[in-house]
């Protein structure tokens, strides 16, 4: 990873930082963003989808928690090797201070609590630090009240619905709904700070055993990533992406969120701002593929156990699908979309919670899930008969419904259409169902499925092809190009060297690429949403895969190394990127982008 120091002046602070300035820590129930300036600007506690406690990334008045030097300083932030522990180093004219930021992980924890540990130590000299602890409960809508004690303080709302304590040996003051402190730390000195969500009383900070917890969580992350089966030249980048993907898993159920944030914009000042703190079937299935290929099978067992509980056979006649497009992390099927009165990141409004796309029909998700199940089985995972019965319902649903129009992978909010991508994945659903049934040697209507599989392929090759553009297009009868068709060879639908596909690839590169590098827009057509967006990172990783499949390893390596070079100094990727400035856009960090990196590295 590239180590880059950033200059900060506390007396001339900007309202917002670039997304690249943030790192992510978590405890497998939630994840929080820590800025290189020492500020926690996004934290939903105790779970991913809980109302925020700190949300200044979306509005400077929506809460933050920082520890930083009083005077100007240079900040360098990185992860401890092979962990999700963030080390923030402040260099001032008088000395150097280091903070280790982490959340302890307690396996199979039943009580919904969360702890944020910050271990401050002075490496050299003497540094005066300032602390601000300003929780703003419920997305900034509820101001805190405070109770000071000998061991720290408790912040809570007047209805006692929310409560968080800050434990420290440093004396604090309360002013204007915030707690503050100034203290000086000298070489060799160290002091811990613990924010404990849900606690109703304060305790000595020593009782939280921060150093012991640090050693324990360090061992957990290093032991987990030690199971990685990848040994290529991009080891560090693959490890970091997998560690980020692991942070997106909600351990109590096995659900996988698309990203830990909401409403970070796809273009600054515009309205494509969505809540990604939910579990999309498609995104989760793709993430599982990256984990399986890398040697991590347990996550698949947990996710399949959870997702297969979300439907029963009688749901097969539901008009909106056997599966929902996404679920809440506890399996919620209703995720009402509402807007919050916040400024938005860099004044990009609206800020949304919930997601209206949950009600859409997206036929590709069935193929995505069956494809992940097939890979799991191929790599030694056991599919039980009970699980197969559930998977068979998915195949049958696609068999009965593949001819319907849908909203597609990009969740367009215009009229449903016959999206090429969705039809290709309907073909995948039939194909993987056939392969799983044959491997399990279990009775299934294989001939019927093979007939439908062949019918889908024949129809797509005929109806998705635009003879004037000489390309497969976004949907039947369309003249719109779409980067999603780049997956066609990878899933086995068509040979990468097929003339129709190569012609489509040429058209996509000609019309959807922005800038000198092949940074791809998803599409250029109207999708019923309005507003601009950046280049989408995942299709660029798909292009790496295509170069490799075509034996063009030189271009594959060149593009891949360019893409990983755009990552943040800590190796994180957003959903999209500005094609000119290469600034991160969209919810951050994004599972789609990191799984794309992992798969392309192989």
Coordinates of C-alpha atoms in Angstrom, one line a residue, residues 32-43 54-57 63-67:
X32 CA -17.1 2.4 11.5
X33 CA -15.1 5.0 9.5
X34 CA -12.0 6.5 11.1
X35 CA -10.4 9.5 9.4
X36 CA -6.7 10.0 9.1
X37 CA -7.2 13.2 11.2
X38 CA -8.2 11.1 14.2
X39 CA -11.9 11.6 13.8
X40 CA -14.6 8.9 13.8
X41 CA -17.2 10.4 11.4
X42 CA -19.5 7.4 10.8
X43 CA -20.6 4.9 13.3
X54 CA -21.5 9.7 14.7
X55 CA -22.4 10.8 11.2
X56 CA -20.4 14.0 10.5
X57 CA -19.5 12.4 7.1
X63 CA -21.8 13.8 15.5
X64 CA -18.1 12.9 15.7
X65 CA -15.5 11.7 18.1
X66 CA -11.9 12.7 17.6
X67 CA -8.5 12.6 19.4

